[in-house]
mmCIF file with all atom_site columns, C-alpha atoms in Angstrom:
data_model
loop_
_atom_site.group_PDB
_atom_site.id
_atom_site.type_symbol
_atom_site.label_atom_id
_atom_site.label_alt_id
_atom_site.label_comp_id
_atom_site.label_asym_id
_atom_site.label_entity_id
_atom_site.label_seq_id
_atom_site.pdbx_PDB_ins_code
_atom_site.Cartn_x
_atom_site.Cartn_y
_atom_site.Cartn_z
_atom_site.occupancy
_atom_site.B_iso_or_equiv
_atom_site.pdbx_formal_charge
_atom_site.auth_seq_id
_atom_site.auth_comp_id
_atom_site.auth_asym_id
_atom_site.auth_atom_id
_atom_site.pdbx_PDB_model_num
ATOM 1   C CA . LEU A 1 1   ? -34.164 19.118  18.679  1.00 0.00 ? 47  LEU A CA 1
ATOM 2   C CA . PRO A 1 2   ? -35.607 21.208  15.931  1.00 0.00 ? 48  PRO A CA 1
ATOM 3   C CA . PHE A 1 3   ? -33.596 23.077  13.752  1.00 0.00 ? 49  PHE A CA 1
ATOM 4   C CA . GLU A 1 4   ? -34.189 26.438  14.914  1.00 0.00 ? 50  GLU A CA 1
ATOM 5   C CA . ASP A 1 5   ? -33.322 25.195  18.831  1.00 0.00 ? 51  ASP A CA 1
ATOM 6   C CA . ILE A 1 6   ? -29.883 23.585  17.341  1.00 0.00 ? 52  ILE A CA 1
ATOM 7   C CA . LYS A 1 7   ? -29.091 26.435  15.483  1.00 0.00 ? 53  LYS A CA 1
ATOM 8   C CA . ALA A 1 8   ? -29.795 28.872  18.568  1.00 0.00 ? 54  ALA A CA 1
ATOM 9   C CA . GLN A 1 9   ? -27.890 26.447  20.846  1.00 0.00 ? 55  GLN A CA 1
ATOM 10  C CA . PHE A 1 10  ? -24.850 27.090  18.299  1.00 0.00 ? 56  PHE A CA 1
ATOM 11  C CA . THR A 1 11  ? -25.448 30.626  18.190  1.00 0.00 ? 57  THR A CA 1
ATOM 12  C CA . ILE A 1 12  ? -25.349 30.366  21.786  1.00 0.00 ? 58  ILE A CA 1
ATOM 13  C CA . ILE A 1 13  ? -22.139 28.639  22.288  1.00 0.00 ? 59  ILE A CA 1
ATOM 14  C CA . LEU A 1 14  ? -20.178 30.381  19.336  1.00 0.00 ? 60  LEU A CA 1
ATOM 15  C CA . SER A 1 15  ? -20.667 34.069  20.045  1.00 0.00 ? 61  SER A CA 1
ATOM 16  C CA . GLU A 1 16  ? -17.817 33.682  22.476  1.00 0.00 ? 62  GLU A CA 1
ATOM 17  C CA . TYR A 1 17  ? -15.104 32.592  19.859  1.00 0.00 ? 63  TYR A CA 1
ATOM 18  C CA . GLU A 1 18  ? -14.225 34.193  16.295  1.00 0.00 ? 64  GLU A CA 1
ATOM 19  C CA . ILE A 1 19  ? -13.660 31.609  13.554  1.00 0.00 ? 65  ILE A CA 1
ATOM 20  C CA . GLU A 1 20  ? -11.444 32.627  10.900  1.00 0.00 ? 66  GLU A CA 1
ATOM 21  C CA . LYS A 1 21  ? -9.394  30.827  8.067   1.00 0.00 ? 67  LYS A CA 1
ATOM 22  C CA . ARG A 1 22  ? -5.824  30.092  8.872   1.00 0.00 ? 68  ARG A CA 1
ATOM 23  C CA . ASN A 1 23  ? -3.770  32.145  6.760   1.00 0.00 ? 69  ASN A CA 1
ATOM 24  C CA . THR A 1 24  ? 0.090   31.010  6.309   1.00 0.00 ? 70  THR A CA 1
ATOM 25  C CA . GLU A 1 25  ? 0.667   33.227  3.038   1.00 0.00 ? 71  GLU A CA 1
ATOM 26  C CA . ILE A 1 26  ? 3.316   35.270  4.746   1.00 0.00 ? 72  ILE A CA 1
ATOM 27  C CA . ALA A 1 27  ? 5.433   32.365  5.253   1.00 0.00 ? 73  ALA A CA 1
ATOM 28  C CA . ILE A 1 28  ? 8.241   32.420  3.601   1.00 0.00 ? 74  ILE A CA 1
ATOM 29  C CA . ARG A 1 29  ? 9.688   29.347  3.034   1.00 0.00 ? 75  ARG A CA 1
ATOM 30  C CA . ASP A 1 30  ? 13.273  28.783  2.608   1.00 0.00 ? 76  ASP A CA 1
ATOM 31  C CA . GLU A 1 31  ? 14.136  25.626  -0.177  1.00 0.00 ? 77  GLU A CA 1
ATOM 32  C CA . ASP A 1 32  ? 17.502  25.786  0.854   1.00 0.00 ? 78  ASP A CA 1
ATOM 33  C CA . LYS A 1 33  ? 17.417  25.561  4.355   1.00 0.00 ? 79  LYS A CA 1
ATOM 34  C CA . ASN A 1 34  ? 14.908  22.555  3.728   1.00 0.00 ? 80  ASN A CA 1
ATOM 35  C CA . MET A 1 35  ? 16.740  20.725  1.410   1.00 0.00 ? 81  MET A CA 1
ATOM 36  C CA . ASN A 1 36  ? 20.335  21.478  4.085   1.00 0.00 ? 82  ASN A CA 1
ATOM 37  C CA . TYR A 1 37  ? 18.468  19.742  6.949   1.00 0.00 ? 83  TYR A CA 1
ATOM 38  C CA . ILE A 1 38  ? 17.453  16.867  4.886   1.00 0.00 ? 84  ILE A CA 1
ATOM 39  C CA . ALA A 1 39  ? 21.077  16.385  2.704   1.00 0.00 ? 85  ALA A CA 1
ATOM 40  C CA . LEU A 1 40  ? 22.490  16.593  6.903   1.00 0.00 ? 86  LEU A CA 1
ATOM 41  C CA . PHE A 1 41  ? 19.683  13.992  7.969   1.00 0.00 ? 87  PHE A CA 1
ATOM 42  C CA . ILE A 1 42  ? 20.605  11.495  5.083   1.00 0.00 ? 88  ILE A CA 1
ATOM 43  C CA . ALA A 1 43  ? 23.998  11.966  5.927   1.00 0.00 ? 89  ALA A CA 1
ATOM 44  C CA . SER A 1 44  ? 23.304  11.015  9.261   1.00 0.00 ? 90  SER A CA 1
ATOM 45  C CA . LYS A 1 45  ? 21.345  7.754   8.278   1.00 0.00 ? 91  LYS A CA 1
ATOM 46  C CA . ALA A 1 46  ? 24.049  6.876   6.081   1.00 0.00 ? 92  ALA A CA 1
ATOM 47  C CA . ALA A 1 47  ? 26.229  6.770   8.377   1.00 0.00 ? 93  ALA A CA 1
ATOM 48  C CA . GLY A 1 48  ? 23.989  4.679   10.987  1.00 0.00 ? 94  GLY A CA 1
ATOM 49  C CA . GLY A 1 49  ? 24.085  2.396   7.877   1.00 0.00 ? 95  GLY A CA 1
ATOM 50  C CA . ARG A 1 50  ? 20.766  2.592   6.191   1.00 0.00 ? 96  ARG A CA 1
ATOM 51  C CA . THR A 1 51  ? 20.517  1.179   2.447   1.00 0.00 ? 97  THR A CA 1
ATOM 52  C CA . GLU A 1 52  ? 20.402  3.358   -0.355  1.00 0.00 ? 98  GLU A CA 1
ATOM 53  C CA . LYS A 1 53  ? 16.680  2.258   -1.298  1.00 0.00 ? 99  LYS A CA 1
ATOM 54  C CA . THR A 1 54  ? 15.554  3.621   2.531   1.00 0.00 ? 100 THR A CA 1
ATOM 55  C CA . LEU A 1 55  ? 18.016  6.754   2.476   1.00 0.00 ? 101 LEU A CA 1
ATOM 56  C CA . LYS A 1 56  ? 16.447  7.496   -1.490  1.00 0.00 ? 102 LYS A CA 1
ATOM 57  C CA . TYR A 1 57  ? 12.902  7.591   0.366   1.00 0.00 ? 103 TYR A CA 1
ATOM 58  C CA . TYR A 1 58  ? 13.541  9.319   3.111   1.00 0.00 ? 104 TYR A CA 1
ATOM 59  C CA . LYS A 1 59  ? 14.744  12.269  0.768   1.00 0.00 ? 105 LYS A CA 1
ATOM 60  C CA . SER A 1 60  ? 12.092  11.642  -1.780  1.00 0.00 ? 106 SER A CA 1
ATOM 61  C CA . GLU A 1 61  ? 9.211   11.195  1.246   1.00 0.00 ? 107 GLU A CA 1
ATOM 62  C CA . LEU A 1 62  ? 10.663  14.701  2.931   1.00 0.00 ? 108 LEU A CA 1
ATOM 63  C CA . ILE A 1 63  ? 11.077  16.695  -0.204  1.00 0.00 ? 109 ILE A CA 1
ATOM 64  C CA . ARG A 1 64  ? 7.546   15.843  -0.752  1.00 0.00 ? 110 ARG A CA 1
ATOM 65  C CA . ILE A 1 65  ? 5.976   16.479  2.443   1.00 0.00 ? 111 ILE A CA 1
ATOM 66  C CA . PHE A 1 66  ? 8.038   20.089  2.602   1.00 0.00 ? 112 PHE A CA 1
ATOM 67  C CA . ASP A 1 67  ? 6.682   20.856  -0.256  1.00 0.00 ? 113 ASP A CA 1
ATOM 68  C CA . ALA A 1 68  ? 3.031   20.065  0.114   1.00 0.00 ? 114 ALA A CA 1
ATOM 69  C CA . ILE A 1 69  ? 3.205   21.801  3.886   1.00 0.00 ? 115 ILE A CA 1
ATOM 70  C CA . ASP A 1 70  ? 5.194   24.964  2.645   1.00 0.00 ? 116 ASP A CA 1
ATOM 71  C CA . LYS A 1 71  ? 7.106   25.768  5.460   1.00 0.00 ? 117 LYS A CA 1
ATOM 72  C CA . ASN A 1 72  ? 10.594  25.908  6.644   1.00 0.00 ? 118 ASN A CA 1
ATOM 73  C CA . ALA A 1 73  ? 10.639  22.355  8.494   1.00 0.00 ? 119 ALA A CA 1
ATOM 74  C CA . ASP A 1 74  ? 12.016  23.849  11.914  1.00 0.00 ? 120 ASP A CA 1
ATOM 75  C CA . GLU A 1 75  ? 8.929   26.102  11.369  1.00 0.00 ? 121 GLU A CA 1
ATOM 76  C CA . ILE A 1 76  ? 6.148   23.051  11.193  1.00 0.00 ? 122 ILE A CA 1
ATOM 77  C CA . THR A 1 77  ? 4.069   22.184  13.846  1.00 0.00 ? 123 THR A CA 1
ATOM 78  C CA . ALA A 1 78  ? 1.929   19.072  14.713  1.00 0.00 ? 124 ALA A CA 1
ATOM 79  C CA . ASP A 1 79  ? -0.903  20.613  13.275  1.00 0.00 ? 125 ASP A CA 1
ATOM 80  C CA . ASP A 1 80  ? 0.451   21.130  10.079  1.00 0.00 ? 126 ASP A CA 1
ATOM 81  C CA . ILE A 1 81  ? 1.360   17.435  10.216  1.00 0.00 ? 127 ILE A CA 1
ATOM 82  C CA . LYS A 1 82  ? -1.585  16.469  10.985  1.00 0.00 ? 128 LYS A CA 1
ATOM 83  C CA . LEU A 1 83  ? -3.408  18.341  8.470   1.00 0.00 ? 129 LEU A CA 1
ATOM 84  C CA . TYR A 1 84  ? -0.501  16.568  5.830   1.00 0.00 ? 130 TYR A CA 1
ATOM 85  C CA . LEU A 1 85  ? -1.342  13.330  7.015   1.00 0.00 ? 131 LEU A CA 1
ATOM 86  C CA . ALA A 1 86  ? -5.340  13.671  6.976   1.00 0.00 ? 132 ALA A CA 1
ATOM 87  C CA . LYS A 1 87  ? -4.964  15.216  3.577   1.00 0.00 ? 133 LYS A CA 1
ATOM 88  C CA . LYS A 1 88  ? -3.385  12.388  2.225   1.00 0.00 ? 134 LYS A CA 1
ATOM 89  C CA . LEU A 1 89  ? -6.144  9.914   3.641   1.00 0.00 ? 135 LEU A CA 1
ATOM 90  C CA . ARG A 1 90  ? -9.015  11.543  2.364   1.00 0.00 ? 136 ARG A CA 1
ATOM 91  C CA . VAL A 1 91  ? -8.229  13.404  -0.509  1.00 0.00 ? 137 VAL A CA 1
ATOM 92  C CA . ASP A 1 92  ? -5.250  11.734  -2.012  1.00 0.00 ? 138 ASP A CA 1
ATOM 93  C CA . LYS A 1 93  ? -6.749  8.569   -0.522  1.00 0.00 ? 139 LYS A CA 1
ATOM 94  C CA . VAL A 1 94  ? -3.751  6.579   -0.207  1.00 0.00 ? 140 VAL A CA 1
ATOM 95  C CA . THR A 1 95  ? -3.824  3.397   2.306   1.00 0.00 ? 141 THR A CA 1
ATOM 96  C CA . LYS A 1 96  ? -3.094  3.455   6.258   1.00 0.00 ? 142 LYS A CA 1
ATOM 97  C CA . THR A 1 97  ? 0.330   2.269   5.513   1.00 0.00 ? 143 THR A CA 1
ATOM 98  C CA . THR A 1 98  ? 1.322   5.028   2.719   1.00 0.00 ? 144 THR A CA 1
ATOM 99  C CA . VAL A 1 99  ? 0.361   7.472   5.721   1.00 0.00 ? 145 VAL A CA 1
ATOM 100 C CA . ASP A 1 100 ? 2.099   5.499   8.417   1.00 0.00 ? 146 ASP A CA 1
ATOM 101 C CA . ASN A 1 101 ? 5.297   5.397   6.352   1.00 0.00 ? 147 ASN A CA 1
ATOM 102 C CA . SER A 1 102 ? 4.846   9.604   5.680   1.00 0.00 ? 148 SER A CA 1
ATOM 103 C CA . ARG A 1 103 ? 4.556   9.935   9.631   1.00 0.00 ? 149 ARG A CA 1
ATOM 104 C CA . ARG A 1 104 ? 7.359   7.358   10.562  1.00 0.00 ? 150 ARG A CA 1
ATOM 105 C CA . ALA A 1 105 ? 9.931   9.125   8.210   1.00 0.00 ? 151 ALA A CA 1
ATOM 106 C CA . LEU A 1 106 ? 8.684   12.300  9.517   1.00 0.00 ? 152 LEU A CA 1
ATOM 107 C CA . SER A 1 107 ? 9.021   11.304  13.328  1.00 0.00 ? 153 SER A CA 1
ATOM 108 C CA . SER A 1 108 ? 12.886  9.465   12.204  1.00 0.00 ? 154 SER A CA 1
ATOM 109 C CA . PHE A 1 109 ? 13.512  13.432  10.745  1.00 0.00 ? 155 PHE A CA 1
ATOM 110 C CA . TYR A 1 110 ? 12.180  15.273  13.658  1.00 0.00 ? 156 TYR A CA 1
ATOM 111 C CA . GLY A 1 111 ? 13.463  12.734  16.352  1.00 0.00 ? 157 GLY A CA 1
ATOM 112 C CA . TRP A 1 112 ? 17.103  13.446  14.426  1.00 0.00 ? 158 TRP A CA 1
ATOM 113 C CA . MET A 1 113 ? 16.618  17.297  14.198  1.00 0.00 ? 159 MET A CA 1
ATOM 114 C CA . VAL A 1 114 ? 15.693  17.438  17.765  1.00 0.00 ? 160 VAL A CA 1
ATOM 115 C CA . LYS A 1 115 ? 18.822  15.372  18.717  1.00 0.00 ? 161 LYS A CA 1
ATOM 116 C CA . ASN A 1 116 ? 21.082  17.658  16.538  1.00 0.00 ? 162 ASN A CA 1
ATOM 117 C CA . GLU A 1 117 ? 19.134  20.541  18.715  1.00 0.00 ? 163 GLU A CA 1
ATOM 118 C CA . TYR A 1 118 ? 18.208  22.217  15.388  1.00 0.00 ? 164 TYR A CA 1
ATOM 119 C CA . ILE A 1 119 ? 14.660  22.321  17.043  1.00 0.00 ? 165 ILE A CA 1
ATOM 120 C CA . THR A 1 120 ? 13.692  22.261  20.712  1.00 0.00 ? 166 THR A CA 1
ATOM 121 C CA . SER A 1 121 ? 10.207  20.533  20.746  1.00 0.00 ? 167 SER A CA 1
ATOM 122 C CA . ASN A 1 122 ? 9.373   17.556  18.217  1.00 0.00 ? 168 ASN A CA 1
ATOM 123 C CA . PRO A 1 123 ? 6.084   18.428  16.843  1.00 0.00 ? 169 PRO A CA 1
ATOM 124 C CA . MET A 1 124 ? 5.877   14.145  16.167  1.00 0.00 ? 170 MET A CA 1
ATOM 125 C CA . ASN A 1 125 ? 5.123   14.163  20.198  1.00 0.00 ? 171 ASN A CA 1
ATOM 126 C CA . LYS A 1 126 ? 1.625   15.323  19.093  1.00 0.00 ? 172 LYS A CA 1
ATOM 127 C CA . VAL A 1 127 ? 1.389   12.737  16.270  1.00 0.00 ? 173 VAL A CA 1
ATOM 128 C CA . GLU A 1 128 ? -0.996  9.957   17.055  1.00 0.00 ? 174 GLU A CA 1
ATOM 129 C CA . THR A 1 129 ? 0.486   6.717   15.345  1.00 0.00 ? 175 THR A CA 1
ATOM 130 C CA . MET A 1 130 ? -1.492  5.001   12.732  1.00 0.00 ? 176 MET A CA 1
ATOM 131 C CA . LYS A 1 131 ? -4.020  1.941   13.790  1.00 0.00 ? 177 LYS A CA 1
ATOM 132 C CA . PHE A 1 132 ? -4.776  -0.431  11.250  1.00 0.00 ? 178 PHE A CA 1
ATOM 133 C CA . ALA A 1 133 ? -5.744  -4.031  10.923  1.00 0.00 ? 179 ALA A CA 1
ATOM 134 C CA . LYS A 1 134 ? -2.620  -5.757  9.584   1.00 0.00 ? 180 LYS A CA 1
ATOM 135 C CA . PRO A 1 135 ? -4.074  -8.894  7.542   1.00 0.00 ? 181 PRO A CA 1
ATOM 136 C CA . LYS A 1 136 ? -3.163  -12.386 9.233   1.00 0.00 ? 182 LYS A CA 1
ATOM 137 C CA . LYS A 1 137 ? -0.509  -14.076 6.793   1.00 0.00 ? 183 LYS A CA 1
ATOM 138 C CA . TYR A 1 138 ? -0.452  -17.933 6.854   1.00 0.00 ? 184 TYR A CA 1
ATOM 139 C CA . ALA A 1 139 ? 1.928   -20.609 6.119   1.00 0.00 ? 185 ALA A CA 1
ATOM 140 C CA . PHE A 1 140 ? 1.278   -22.272 2.765   1.00 0.00 ? 186 PHE A CA 1
ATOM 141 C CA . THR A 1 141 ? -0.267  -25.977 3.332   1.00 0.00 ? 187 THR A CA 1
ATOM 142 C CA . ASP A 1 142 ? 1.324   -29.143 1.662   1.00 0.00 ? 188 ASP A CA 1
ATOM 143 C CA . MET A 1 143 ? -1.443  -28.541 -0.798  1.00 0.00 ? 189 MET A CA 1
ATOM 144 C CA . ASP A 1 144 ? -0.264  -24.810 -1.436  1.00 0.00 ? 190 ASP A CA 1
ATOM 145 C CA . VAL A 1 145 ? 3.404   -25.990 -1.700  1.00 0.00 ? 191 VAL A CA 1
ATOM 146 C CA . GLU A 1 146 ? 2.727   -28.606 -4.216  1.00 0.00 ? 192 GLU A CA 1
ATOM 147 C CA . LEU A 1 147 ? 0.327   -26.530 -6.592  1.00 0.00 ? 193 LEU A CA 1
ATOM 148 C CA . LEU A 1 148 ? 3.236   -23.894 -6.342  1.00 0.00 ? 194 LEU A CA 1
ATOM 149 C CA . ARG A 1 149 ? 5.837   -26.405 -7.396  1.00 0.00 ? 195 ARG A CA 1
ATOM 150 C CA . GLY A 1 150 ? 3.005   -27.810 -10.174 1.00 0.00 ? 196 GLY A CA 1
ATOM 151 C CA . ALA A 1 151 ? 3.352   -24.679 -11.499 1.00 0.00 ? 197 ALA A CA 1
ATOM 152 C CA . CYS A 1 152 ? 6.760   -23.911 -12.483 1.00 0.00 ? 198 CYS A CA 1
ATOM 153 C CA . ARG A 1 153 ? 6.912   -24.143 -16.467 1.00 0.00 ? 199 ARG A CA 1
ATOM 154 C CA . THR A 1 154 ? 10.734  -24.004 -16.666 1.00 0.00 ? 200 THR A CA 1
ATOM 155 C CA . GLU A 1 155 ? 13.752  -24.932 -14.551 1.00 0.00 ? 201 GLU A CA 1
ATOM 156 C CA . ARG A 1 156 ? 14.640  -20.711 -13.446 1.00 0.00 ? 202 ARG A CA 1
ATOM 157 C CA . GLU A 1 157 ? 10.918  -20.507 -11.714 1.00 0.00 ? 203 GLU A CA 1
ATOM 158 C CA . THR A 1 158 ? 11.398  -23.939 -10.048 1.00 0.00 ? 204 THR A CA 1
ATOM 159 C CA . MET A 1 159 ? 14.715  -22.869 -8.946  1.00 0.00 ? 205 MET A CA 1
ATOM 160 C CA . ILE A 1 160 ? 13.394  -19.134 -7.998  1.00 0.00 ? 206 ILE A CA 1
ATOM 161 C CA . ILE A 1 161 ? 10.173  -21.255 -5.751  1.00 0.00 ? 207 ILE A CA 1
ATOM 162 C CA . GLU A 1 162 ? 13.103  -23.831 -4.127  1.00 0.00 ? 208 GLU A CA 1
ATOM 163 C CA . MET A 1 163 ? 14.922  -21.421 -3.275  1.00 0.00 ? 209 MET A CA 1
ATOM 164 C CA . LEU A 1 164 ? 12.397  -19.356 -1.560  1.00 0.00 ? 210 LEU A CA 1
ATOM 165 C CA . LEU A 1 165 ? 10.549  -22.765 0.547   1.00 0.00 ? 211 LEU A CA 1
ATOM 166 C CA . SER A 1 166 ? 14.327  -23.228 1.644   1.00 0.00 ? 212 SER A CA 1
ATOM 167 C CA . THR A 1 167 ? 16.012  -20.212 3.097   1.00 0.00 ? 213 THR A CA 1
ATOM 168 C CA . TRP A 1 168 ? 12.347  -17.899 4.063   1.00 0.00 ? 214 TRP A CA 1
ATOM 169 C CA . ALA A 1 169 ? 14.782  -15.354 1.931   1.00 0.00 ? 215 ALA A CA 1
ATOM 170 C CA . ARG A 1 170 ? 12.342  -12.360 1.180   1.00 0.00 ? 216 ARG A CA 1
ATOM 171 C CA . VAL A 1 171 ? 11.399  -12.064 -2.592  1.00 0.00 ? 217 VAL A CA 1
ATOM 172 C CA . SER A 1 172 ? 13.714  -8.795  -2.911  1.00 0.00 ? 218 SER A CA 1
ATOM 173 C CA . GLU A 1 173 ? 16.303  -10.567 -1.370  1.00 0.00 ? 219 GLU A CA 1
ATOM 174 C CA . LEU A 1 174 ? 15.947  -13.101 -3.826  1.00 0.00 ? 220 LEU A CA 1
ATOM 175 C CA . CYS A 1 175 ? 16.057  -10.380 -6.433  1.00 0.00 ? 221 CYS A CA 1
ATOM 176 C CA . ASN A 1 176 ? 18.904  -8.664  -5.086  1.00 0.00 ? 222 ASN A CA 1
ATOM 177 C CA . ILE A 1 177 ? 21.268  -11.974 -5.764  1.00 0.00 ? 223 ILE A CA 1
ATOM 178 C CA . ARG A 1 178 ? 23.629  -11.841 -8.619  1.00 0.00 ? 224 ARG A CA 1
ATOM 179 C CA . ILE A 1 179 ? 23.908  -15.132 -10.451 1.00 0.00 ? 225 ILE A CA 1
ATOM 180 C CA . ASP A 1 180 ? 27.223  -14.432 -11.767 1.00 0.00 ? 226 ASP A CA 1
#
């Protein structure tokens, strides 16, 4: 279709609608209210046995999200969350994994908010999960294992490689082992 025909069709279709920029300036955010919700959420997760690292992540991520959205946690809508996640992905150019981690933190938080009756409807129910291809992991071949062993220059490096190969421990778990 010629440009003029497309323009005329859009004019006809949009003539029944008003389009205006969303205005959130009148929203007054109560930082103490958000921090109170976060503190209660973190305390609940701590009582549930979450690690310090997990609790620290939840807290910092929720503070970052609520600061970016600039609304009270109990007033945030699914659209606010979708927009935040889209901006993280497109503007900040973070990975889908990072965006999904933010989504999961929000999902846990808002699930807790509903469960504790701070809100009646979970905005995360309207936010889709991130779809991304996870890289397929392959087991080391015998040759790979021998190359790893051959690359060790010290007894310490050899011990680390042998410990990882024989226990299937994660690197982070090995790092947390106290030598004493």
